[in-house]
Coordinates of C-alpha atoms in Angstrom, one line a residue:
Chain A
M72 CA -4.9 -31.7 2.8
E73 CA -4.9 -30.1 6.3
M74 CA -4.0 -26.3 6.4
F75 CA -1.6 -25.2 8.9
T76 CA -2.5 -21.4 9.0
A77 CA -1.3 -18.9 11.5
E78 CA -2.6 -15.4 12.3
I79 CA -0.8 -12.9 14.4
V80 CA -2.8 -10.3 16.5
S81 CA -0.5 -7.2 17.6
I82 CA -1.7 -5.4 20.5
G83 CA -1.0 -1.8 21.6
N84 CA -1.9 1.8 20.8
E85 CA 1.7 2.7 20.1
L86 CA 1.8 0.4 17.0
L87 CA -1.3 2.3 15.7
I88 CA -0.3 6.0 16.3
G89 CA 3.0 5.1 14.6
K90 CA 5.2 5.4 17.5
T91 CA 6.7 1.9 17.5
V92 CA 7.4 -0.4 14.4
N93 CA 6.0 -3.7 14.5
T94 CA 9.0 -5.7 14.3
N95 CA 7.5 -8.5 16.5
A96 CA 5.0 -9.4 13.8
T97 CA 7.8 -9.4 11.3
W98 CA 9.9 -11.7 13.5
L99 CA 7.0 -14.1 14.3
G100 CA 6.1 -14.1 10.6
R101 CA 9.4 -15.4 9.8
K102 CA 9.7 -18.0 12.5
L103 CA 6.1 -19.4 11.3
T104 CA 6.9 -19.4 7.9
L105 CA 10.2 -21.3 8.4
L106 CA 8.2 -23.8 10.4
G107 CA 6.0 -24.2 7.6
Y108 CA 2.8 -22.3 8.7
K109 CA 1.2 -20.0 6.3
V110 CA 0.8 -16.7 8.1
R111 CA -2.6 -15.5 6.7
R112 CA -3.3 -12.3 8.6
I113 CA -1.6 -9.7 11.0
T114 CA -4.1 -7.7 12.9
V115 CA -3.0 -4.7 15.1
V116 CA -5.5 -3.5 17.6
P117 CA -5.7 -0.6 20.5
D118 CA -5.4 -1.7 24.2
E119 CA -9.4 -2.3 24.3
I120 CA -11.0 -5.4 25.4
E121 CA -13.6 -5.1 22.6
E122 CA -11.1 -4.8 20.0
I123 CA -8.6 -7.3 21.2
S124 CA -11.5 -9.8 21.7
S125 CA -13.0 -9.3 18.3
A126 CA -9.8 -9.7 16.7
I127 CA -9.2 -12.9 18.3
R128 CA -12.6 -14.2 17.5
E129 CA -12.2 -13.2 13.9
A130 CA -9.0 -15.3 13.6
L131 CA -10.9 -18.2 15.4
A132 CA -13.8 -17.9 12.9
R133 CA -11.1 -18.2 10.2
D134 CA -9.8 -21.4 11.6
A135 CA -6.3 -20.4 12.2
K136 CA -4.5 -23.2 13.8
V137 CA -2.1 -20.9 15.6
I138 CA -2.9 -17.5 16.8
I139 CA -0.4 -15.8 18.5
T140 CA -0.7 -12.4 20.0
T141 CA 1.8 -9.8 21.4
G142 CA 1.6 -7.1 23.9
G143 CA -0.9 -6.2 26.8
L144 CA 0.4 -8.5 29.4
G145 CA 1.8 -6.0 31.7
P146 CA 0.9 -4.7 35.2
T147 CA -0.7 -1.3 34.0
F148 CA -4.4 -0.4 33.5
D149 CA -4.0 -0.5 29.8
D150 CA -2.6 -4.3 29.6
K151 CA -5.9 -6.0 28.9
T152 CA -4.7 -9.0 26.7
S153 CA -5.5 -11.7 29.2
E154 CA -8.8 -10.5 30.0
A155 CA -9.9 -9.9 26.6
L156 CA -8.8 -13.4 25.4
A157 CA -10.9 -14.9 28.5
Y158 CA -13.8 -12.8 27.0
A159 CA -13.2 -13.9 23.5
L160 CA -13.2 -17.6 24.6
N161 CA -16.2 -17.5 26.9
M162 CA -13.7 -18.5 29.7
K163 CA -13.8 -17.3 33.2
W164 CA -10.7 -15.0 34.0
I165 CA -9.1 -16.1 37.0
V166 CA -5.9 -16.2 38.9
N167 CA -3.8 -19.2 37.7
E168 CA -1.9 -20.9 40.6
E169 CA 1.1 -22.1 38.4
A170 CA 1.5 -18.4 37.0
L171 CA 1.0 -16.7 40.5
K172 CA 3.7 -18.9 41.7
L173 CA 6.0 -17.9 38.9
V174 CA 5.0 -14.1 39.6
R175 CA 5.4 -14.3 43.2
E176 CA 9.3 -15.9 43.0
K177 CA 9.8 -12.9 40.3
Y178 CA 9.1 -10.2 42.8
E179 CA 10.5 -12.3 45.8
K180 CA 14.0 -12.1 44.2
M181 CA 13.4 -8.1 44.0
G182 CA 12.2 -8.2 47.6
L183 CA 8.9 -7.0 46.6
E184 CA 5.4 -8.1 47.6
L185 CA 2.3 -9.1 45.7
T186 CA 0.2 -6.2 45.1
K187 CA -3.0 -5.9 42.9
H188 CA -1.1 -5.0 39.9
R189 CA 1.4 -7.8 40.1
I190 CA -1.3 -10.5 41.1
K191 CA -2.9 -9.3 37.8
L192 CA 0.2 -10.9 35.9
A193 CA -1.2 -14.3 37.0
K194 CA -4.8 -13.8 35.9
M195 CA -5.7 -16.0 33.0
P196 CA -8.6 -17.8 31.1
E197 CA -9.5 -20.7 33.1
K198 CA -8.0 -23.3 31.0
A199 CA -4.8 -21.5 30.3
K200 CA -1.4 -22.6 31.0
P201 CA 1.4 -20.1 32.1
I202 CA 4.4 -19.6 29.7
P203 CA 7.5 -18.8 31.8
N204 CA 9.2 -15.3 31.1
P205 CA 12.9 -15.6 31.9
A206 CA 13.6 -11.9 30.8
G207 CA 10.4 -10.1 32.6
S208 CA 7.7 -10.6 34.9
A209 CA 4.6 -11.3 32.9
P210 CA 4.2 -14.8 32.0
G211 CA 2.7 -15.8 28.6
I212 CA -0.3 -17.6 28.0
L213 CA -1.2 -20.9 26.1
V214 CA -4.7 -21.9 25.8
E215 CA -6.7 -24.3 23.3
K216 CA -10.1 -23.6 21.6
G217 CA -11.2 -25.9 19.5
K218 CA -8.6 -26.6 16.8
S219 CA -6.9 -23.6 17.4
L220 CA -3.9 -22.8 19.6
I221 CA -3.9 -19.5 21.0
I222 CA -0.3 -18.0 22.4
A223 CA -0.3 -14.7 24.2
L224 CA 3.3 -13.3 24.3
P225 CA 4.5 -9.8 25.8
G226 CA 5.1 -6.9 23.5
V227 CA 8.7 -6.5 24.7
P228 CA 10.8 -7.9 21.9
R229 CA 13.5 -9.5 24.1
E230 CA 11.2 -11.1 26.1
M231 CA 8.9 -12.3 23.6
K232 CA 11.6 -13.7 21.4
E233 CA 13.3 -15.6 24.5
M234 CA 9.7 -17.2 25.3
F235 CA 9.2 -18.2 21.8
E236 CA 12.5 -19.9 21.2
K237 CA 12.4 -21.5 24.5
Y238 CA 8.8 -22.8 25.0
V239 CA 6.8 -22.4 21.8
E240 CA 8.9 -23.0 18.8
S241 CA 9.3 -26.7 19.5
L242 CA 5.7 -27.2 20.3
L243 CA 4.8 -25.3 17.2
R244 CA 7.2 -27.6 15.1
D245 CA 5.7 -30.8 16.6
R246 CA 2.2 -29.8 15.6
G247 CA 3.2 -28.3 12.4
P248 CA 3.2 -29.4 8.8
K249 CA 7.1 -30.3 9.1
L250 CA 7.6 -28.6 5.8
A251 CA 11.1 -27.2 4.8
F252 CA 11.0 -23.6 3.5
Y253 CA 13.6 -22.4 0.9
E254 CA 14.0 -18.9 -0.6
D255 CA 16.4 -17.0 -2.8
T256 CA 16.8 -13.6 -4.3
I257 CA 18.0 -12.3 -7.7
I258 CA 18.4 -8.5 -8.6
I259 CA 17.8 -7.5 -12.2
K260 CA 18.8 -4.3 -13.4
G261 CA 17.6 -2.6 -16.6
I262 CA 14.1 -3.7 -17.2
P263 CA 11.0 -2.0 -15.7
E264 CA 8.6 -4.3 -13.7
S265 CA 6.0 -4.3 -16.2
S266 CA 8.5 -5.9 -18.8
L267 CA 9.2 -8.4 -16.2
A268 CA 5.8 -9.4 -15.3
P269 CA 5.2 -11.8 -18.2
F270 CA 8.2 -13.7 -17.5
I271 CA 7.3 -14.0 -14.0
D272 CA 4.0 -15.3 -15.4
Q273 CA 5.5 -17.6 -17.5
V274 CA 7.9 -19.2 -15.1
M275 CA 5.3 -19.5 -12.2
K276 CA 2.9 -21.5 -14.5
K277 CA 5.7 -23.8 -15.3
V278 CA 7.3 -24.3 -11.9
I279 CA 3.8 -24.6 -9.9
K280 CA 5.4 -24.9 -6.5
V281 CA 7.4 -21.6 -6.3
Y282 CA 6.1 -18.2 -5.4
I283 CA 8.0 -15.4 -7.2
K284 CA 7.5 -11.6 -5.9
S285 CA 8.9 -8.7 -7.4
H286 CA 10.0 -5.8 -5.4
P287 CA 11.1 -2.6 -7.3
K288 CA 14.1 -1.0 -5.6
G289 CA 14.4 2.5 -7.5
S290 CA 16.8 3.0 -10.2
E291 CA 20.4 3.6 -10.7
G292 CA 20.6 6.0 -13.5
Y293 CA 18.3 5.2 -16.0
K294 CA 18.1 1.3 -15.2
P295 CA 15.3 0.2 -13.1
V296 CA 16.3 -2.2 -10.4
I297 CA 13.9 -5.1 -9.5
E298 CA 14.4 -7.5 -6.6
L299 CA 12.8 -10.8 -7.3
H300 CA 12.2 -13.1 -4.2
I301 CA 11.5 -16.8 -4.9
T302 CA 10.4 -18.9 -2.3
S303 CA 9.0 -22.6 -2.1
S304 CA 8.1 -25.2 0.6
G305 CA 8.8 -29.0 0.4
K306 CA 8.9 -32.1 2.5
S307 CA 12.8 -31.5 2.4
L308 CA 15.0 -28.7 2.3
E309 CA 16.3 -30.4 -0.9
E310 CA 12.9 -30.3 -2.4
A311 CA 12.2 -26.7 -1.7
R312 CA 15.6 -25.9 -2.9
K313 CA 15.0 -27.7 -6.1
Y314 CA 11.7 -25.7 -7.0
V315 CA 13.4 -22.4 -6.4
E316 CA 16.7 -23.1 -8.2
E317 CA 14.5 -24.5 -11.2
A318 CA 12.4 -21.1 -11.5
K319 CA 15.5 -19.1 -10.8
E320 CA 17.3 -20.7 -14.0
K321 CA 14.1 -20.2 -15.9
I322 CA 13.9 -16.3 -15.2
I323 CA 17.9 -15.9 -15.7
N324 CA 17.4 -17.7 -19.0
L325 CA 14.4 -15.5 -20.1
V326 CA 15.9 -12.1 -19.1
K327 CA 19.6 -12.6 -19.6
D328 CA 19.8 -10.8 -23.1
K329 CA 18.0 -7.8 -22.1
A330 CA 19.4 -7.3 -18.4
E331 CA 22.2 -7.2 -15.6
I332 CA 21.5 -10.0 -13.3
L333 CA 22.9 -10.3 -9.7
E334 CA 22.4 -13.5 -8.0
G335 CA 21.8 -12.9 -4.2
Chain B
M172 CA -19.6 13.7 18.5
E173 CA -18.4 12.5 15.0
M174 CA -15.7 10.1 15.2
F175 CA -12.9 10.5 12.8
T176 CA -11.6 7.0 12.6
A177 CA -9.2 5.5 10.2
E178 CA -7.7 2.1 9.2
I179 CA -4.9 0.9 7.5
V180 CA -4.9 -2.3 5.2
S181 CA -1.4 -3.4 4.2
I182 CA -1.3 -5.8 1.4
G183 CA 1.6 -8.2 0.6
N184 CA 3.0 -11.6 1.1
E185 CA 6.2 -10.0 2.2
L186 CA 4.6 -8.6 5.2
L187 CA 3.5 -12.1 6.2
I188 CA 6.3 -14.3 5.8
G189 CA 8.6 -11.8 7.8
K190 CA 10.6 -10.6 4.8
T191 CA 9.7 -7.1 5.0
V192 CA 9.0 -4.7 8.1
N193 CA 5.7 -2.9 7.7
T194 CA 7.1 0.6 8.1
N195 CA 4.6 2.0 5.7
A196 CA 1.8 1.5 8.5
T197 CA 4.0 3.1 11.0
W198 CA 4.6 6.1 8.9
L199 CA 0.8 6.2 8.0
G200 CA -0.1 5.7 11.6
R201 CA 1.6 8.7 12.5
K202 CA 0.5 10.8 9.9
L203 CA -3.2 10.2 10.5
T204 CA -2.7 10.6 14.2
L205 CA -1.0 14.0 13.8
L206 CA -3.9 14.9 11.5
G207 CA -6.2 14.0 14.4
Y208 CA -7.6 10.8 13.2
K209 CA -8.1 7.7 15.7
V210 CA -6.3 4.8 13.8
R211 CA -8.2 1.9 15.0
R212 CA -6.7 -1.1 13.3
I213 CA -4.1 -2.1 11.0
T214 CA -4.8 -5.3 9.0
V215 CA -2.0 -7.1 6.9
V216 CA -3.3 -9.5 4.2
P217 CA -1.9 -11.7 1.4
D218 CA -2.1 -10.8 -2.3
E219 CA -5.4 -12.5 -2.7
I220 CA -8.5 -11.0 -4.0
E221 CA -10.8 -12.7 -1.2
E222 CA -8.5 -11.7 1.6
I223 CA -7.8 -8.0 0.4
S224 CA -11.7 -7.4 -0.3
S225 CA -12.8 -8.8 2.9
A226 CA -10.3 -6.7 4.9
I227 CA -11.6 -3.6 3.2
R228 CA -15.3 -4.8 3.7
E229 CA -14.7 -5.3 7.3
A230 CA -13.2 -1.7 7.7
L231 CA -16.1 -0.4 6.0
A232 CA -18.5 -2.2 8.3
R233 CA -16.7 -0.8 11.2
D234 CA -17.6 2.8 9.8
A235 CA -14.1 3.8 9.5
K236 CA -14.0 7.3 8.0
V237 CA -10.6 6.7 6.2
I238 CA -9.3 3.6 4.9
I239 CA -5.8 3.6 3.5
T240 CA -4.4 0.4 1.8
T241 CA -0.8 0.3 0.5
G242 CA 0.6 -2.6 -1.9
G243 CA -0.6 -4.5 -4.8
L244 CA -1.1 -1.8 -7.4
G245 CA 2.0 -2.9 -9.6
P246 CA 1.8 -4.7 -13.0
T247 CA 2.5 -8.5 -11.7
F248 CA 0.0 -11.1 -11.5
D249 CA 0.0 -10.8 -7.6
D250 CA -0.9 -6.9 -7.6
K251 CA -4.7 -7.4 -7.0
T252 CA -5.5 -4.5 -4.8
S253 CA -7.5 -2.5 -7.4
E254 CA -9.6 -5.5 -8.3
A255 CA -10.1 -6.6 -5.1
L256 CA -11.1 -3.1 -4.1
A257 CA -13.9 -3.0 -6.9
Y258 CA -15.2 -6.4 -5.8
A259 CA -15.6 -5.3 -2.3
L260 CA -17.3 -2.0 -3.1
N261 CA -19.5 -4.0 -5.7
M262 CA -18.2 -1.5 -8.7
K263 CA -17.2 -2.5 -12.0
W264 CA -13.5 -2.8 -12.6
I265 CA -12.7 -0.7 -15.7
V266 CA -9.8 1.1 -17.4
N267 CA -10.1 4.5 -16.0
E268 CA -9.5 7.1 -18.8
E269 CA -7.7 9.7 -16.5
A270 CA -5.3 6.9 -15.2
L271 CA -4.7 5.6 -18.6
K272 CA -3.6 9.1 -19.6
L273 CA -1.1 9.2 -16.7
V274 CA 0.2 5.6 -17.4
R275 CA 0.8 6.1 -21.2
E276 CA 2.7 9.3 -20.6
K277 CA 4.9 7.6 -18.0
Y278 CA 5.8 4.9 -20.4
E279 CA 6.0 7.2 -23.6
K280 CA 8.7 9.0 -21.7
M281 CA 10.6 5.6 -21.5
G282 CA 10.0 5.0 -25.1
L283 CA 7.7 1.9 -24.3
E284 CA 4.4 0.9 -25.4
L285 CA 1.1 0.0 -23.7
T286 CA 1.1 -3.5 -23.0
K287 CA -1.6 -5.6 -21.2
H288 CA 0.5 -5.6 -17.9
R289 CA 0.9 -1.7 -18.1
I290 CA -2.8 -1.1 -18.9
K291 CA -3.7 -3.0 -15.9
L292 CA -2.1 0.0 -14.2
A293 CA -5.2 2.0 -15.2
K294 CA -8.0 -0.4 -14.3
M295 CA -9.9 0.9 -11.2
P296 CA -13.3 0.6 -9.6
E297 CA -15.5 2.5 -11.7
K298 CA -16.3 5.6 -9.6
A299 CA -12.7 5.9 -8.6
K300 CA -10.4 8.7 -9.2
P301 CA -6.6 8.3 -9.9
I302 CA -3.8 9.7 -7.5
P303 CA -0.8 10.7 -9.7
N304 CA 2.6 8.8 -8.9
P305 CA 5.5 11.2 -9.5
A306 CA 8.0 8.7 -8.3
G307 CA 6.8 5.4 -10.1
S308 CA 4.3 4.0 -12.7
A309 CA 1.2 2.9 -10.8
P310 CA -1.3 5.4 -9.9
G311 CA -3.1 5.6 -6.6
I312 CA -6.9 5.1 -6.3
L313 CA -9.3 7.4 -4.3
V314 CA -13.0 6.3 -4.3
E315 CA -15.9 7.0 -1.8
K316 CA -18.4 4.3 -0.4
G317 CA -21.0 5.7 1.8
K318 CA -19.2 7.9 4.7
S319 CA -16.0 6.3 4.0
L320 CA -13.2 7.5 1.8
I321 CA -10.9 4.8 0.7
I322 CA -7.3 5.7 -0.6
A323 CA -5.3 3.0 -2.2
L324 CA -1.3 3.7 -2.5
P325 CA 1.6 1.5 -3.6
G326 CA 4.0 -0.2 -1.4
V327 CA 6.9 1.2 -2.5
P328 CA 7.7 3.6 0.5
R329 CA 9.1 6.6 -1.6
E330 CA 6.3 6.4 -3.8
M331 CA 3.8 6.0 -1.1
K332 CA 4.9 8.9 1.1
E333 CA 5.4 11.3 -1.7
M334 CA 1.7 10.5 -3.0
F335 CA 0.5 10.9 0.6
E336 CA 2.1 14.4 1.1
K337 CA 1.3 15.6 -2.3
Y338 CA -2.2 14.4 -2.9
V339 CA -3.7 13.0 0.3
E340 CA -2.5 14.8 3.4
S341 CA -4.3 18.1 2.7
L342 CA -7.6 16.4 1.6
L343 CA -7.4 14.5 5.0
R344 CA -6.8 17.7 6.7
D345 CA -9.8 19.3 5.4
R346 CA -12.1 16.5 6.0
G347 CA -10.6 15.7 9.4
P348 CA -11.4 16.8 13.1
K349 CA -8.5 19.5 12.9
L350 CA -7.4 18.4 16.1
A351 CA -3.9 19.0 17.2
F352 CA -1.6 16.2 18.8
Y353 CA 0.9 16.6 21.5
E354 CA 3.1 14.0 23.0
D355 CA 6.0 14.1 25.4
T356 CA 8.3 11.2 26.8
I357 CA 9.8 10.9 30.4
I358 CA 12.4 8.0 31.5
I359 CA 12.2 6.6 34.9
K360 CA 14.7 4.7 36.3
G361 CA 14.6 2.8 39.6
I362 CA 11.0 1.4 40.0
P363 CA 9.5 -1.5 38.5
E364 CA 6.5 -1.0 36.1
S365 CA 4.4 -2.8 38.5
S366 CA 5.1 0.0 40.9
L367 CA 4.6 2.7 38.7
A368 CA 1.2 1.2 37.6
P369 CA -0.9 2.6 40.5
F370 CA 0.5 6.2 39.9
I371 CA -0.4 5.8 36.1
D372 CA -3.7 5.1 37.3
Q373 CA -4.1 8.0 39.4
V374 CA -2.8 10.7 37.1
M375 CA -5.0 9.5 34.4
K376 CA -8.0 9.7 36.5
K377 CA -7.1 13.1 37.2
V378 CA -6.1 14.5 33.6
I379 CA -8.7 12.6 31.8
K380 CA -7.7 13.9 28.4
V381 CA -4.3 12.4 28.5
Y382 CA -3.3 8.9 27.6
I383 CA 0.0 7.5 29.3
K384 CA 1.5 4.4 28.2
S385 CA 4.5 2.7 29.9
H386 CA 7.2 1.0 27.8
P387 CA 9.6 -1.3 29.8
K388 CA 12.9 -0.6 28.2
G389 CA 15.1 -3.2 30.0
S390 CA 17.3 -2.4 33.1
E391 CA 20.6 -0.6 34.0
G392 CA 22.6 -2.7 36.4
Y393 CA 19.5 -3.7 39.0
K394 CA 17.4 -0.6 38.2
P395 CA 14.6 -1.1 35.8
V396 CA 14.3 1.6 32.9
I397 CA 10.7 2.6 32.2
E398 CA 9.7 4.9 29.2
L399 CA 6.4 6.9 29.8
H400 CA 4.6 8.0 26.6
I401 CA 2.1 10.8 27.4
T402 CA -0.1 11.9 24.5
S403 CA -3.4 14.2 24.0
S404 CA -5.3 15.8 21.5
G405 CA -7.0 19.3 21.6
K406 CA -8.4 22.1 19.7
S407 CA -5.0 23.7 19.6
L408 CA -1.6 22.6 20.0
E409 CA -1.6 24.8 23.1
E410 CA -4.6 23.0 24.6
A411 CA -2.9 19.4 24.0
R412 CA 0.4 20.3 25.3
K413 CA -1.5 21.8 28.6
Y414 CA -2.8 18.4 29.3
V415 CA 0.4 16.5 28.5
E416 CA 2.4 18.9 30.8
E417 CA -0.2 18.7 33.8
A418 CA -0.1 14.8 33.7
K419 CA 3.7 15.0 33.4
E420 CA 4.1 17.1 36.3
K421 CA 1.8 15.2 38.4
I422 CA 3.7 12.0 37.5
I423 CA 7.0 13.3 38.4
N424 CA 5.8 14.8 41.6
L425 CA 4.7 11.0 42.7
V426 CA 8.0 9.4 41.7
K427 CA 10.7 12.0 42.1
D428 CA 11.6 10.6 45.6
K429 CA 11.7 6.9 44.5
A430 CA 13.4 7.0 41.1
E431 CA 15.6 9.0 38.8
I432 CA 13.6 10.9 36.2
L433 CA 15.0 11.9 32.7
E434 CA 12.7 14.3 30.8
G435 CA 12.7 13.7 26.9

């Protein structure tokens, strides 16, 4: 079976020094999952060509079908994603005429001319295509290498999200596994996680298409509170939902006499 | 000069499918930075032994001085960090007597006996030491390999933070570079990032010990709003602060006639 794997490479010192929470990766992880891709890894690297390019090369070596990077596409000295991408792919890093047109139009509207720092926004690996950025100045980058599709998006969440939804999502849907994803949550109060563990084992052995993950949520009084997140994928939403409901029912039957259950 | 590098390995499918925002990595990134370590990479992997152990091996191969993992220490089938760590380090995975004592005491207080799933919480790589968990049941793991110190903490933020502050932070301070970190922020309204870029280049060439990163924050009316985050490390807080203030003054002088400046 073909595996539709995806990886996210998040670029930016601010993510490593703890200045910025990586909500972009969370948002993209969810989008990719709902499109039926398996997100296998998120790698956060600093604004350095060596580090960015090695993270991309490693994802390529793991045969990721889709690699999405965020950050490092702007005009300042520390925006190095495009150059690092060219380096990782062994491609020339050149001004892309289509991208230059997009960038020129942006700045013309502001009454600004094309400086060195602005032309840099149009430099891309030689076989790349620009992705328009309706909310900002830096175009995104789309480039293929072997069986991998690499998409570089800006780090500003508003720009990244708009570009993904407008230009990337439909492309990934077309190329993707066309699987539906379904999830549900139950809250179980009154048994510790270590007592729930054998029940989870048991249900996952019976309903092999679901994944059940327990998340301890602290306690209320002396009662431990555990959230169970049940997920599944299927050819249709109905199929995925059926697996989740089946697992949910089995869990509830196993614990209902021992605990209080709140359905999500 | 000895490099005090650190890496974070975040373990958990919930982080990859976009269910949970990785605030643990942000919190640890900030703590490590303030202790003077350079956080070089954050890697997020699924709850699989192969993936967890390869992320740890890769961090070891990059000679990270400190590797902190979060998640995957609980009692359920998908908590595999400890076993993966033993595998990555080529150590036996055995019940640690000191850890077993901690685990037994926890469950005795709850009037519960030691089941298979609970004994698992005490299994560790053979040369490891347990880190007590005042807020939960699963002890953390501390183990050395060559010049690297590896610390495995739970994924529940409250447990992770309390264990870090109580048992890990002082150890990392003692072994660390004892550098002080200083940061400041200014908001610049009225010039686009591409016009600021050459000024940032100029100041960073003059004040070589600072790092200046621009973060576009949208616009107010037609005015672009850019946040500049200026950081530095030094032997004392005074030294680090001196570099930051110097860079801040230079930036302000360069843009004050062109933009509105708000100091942080």
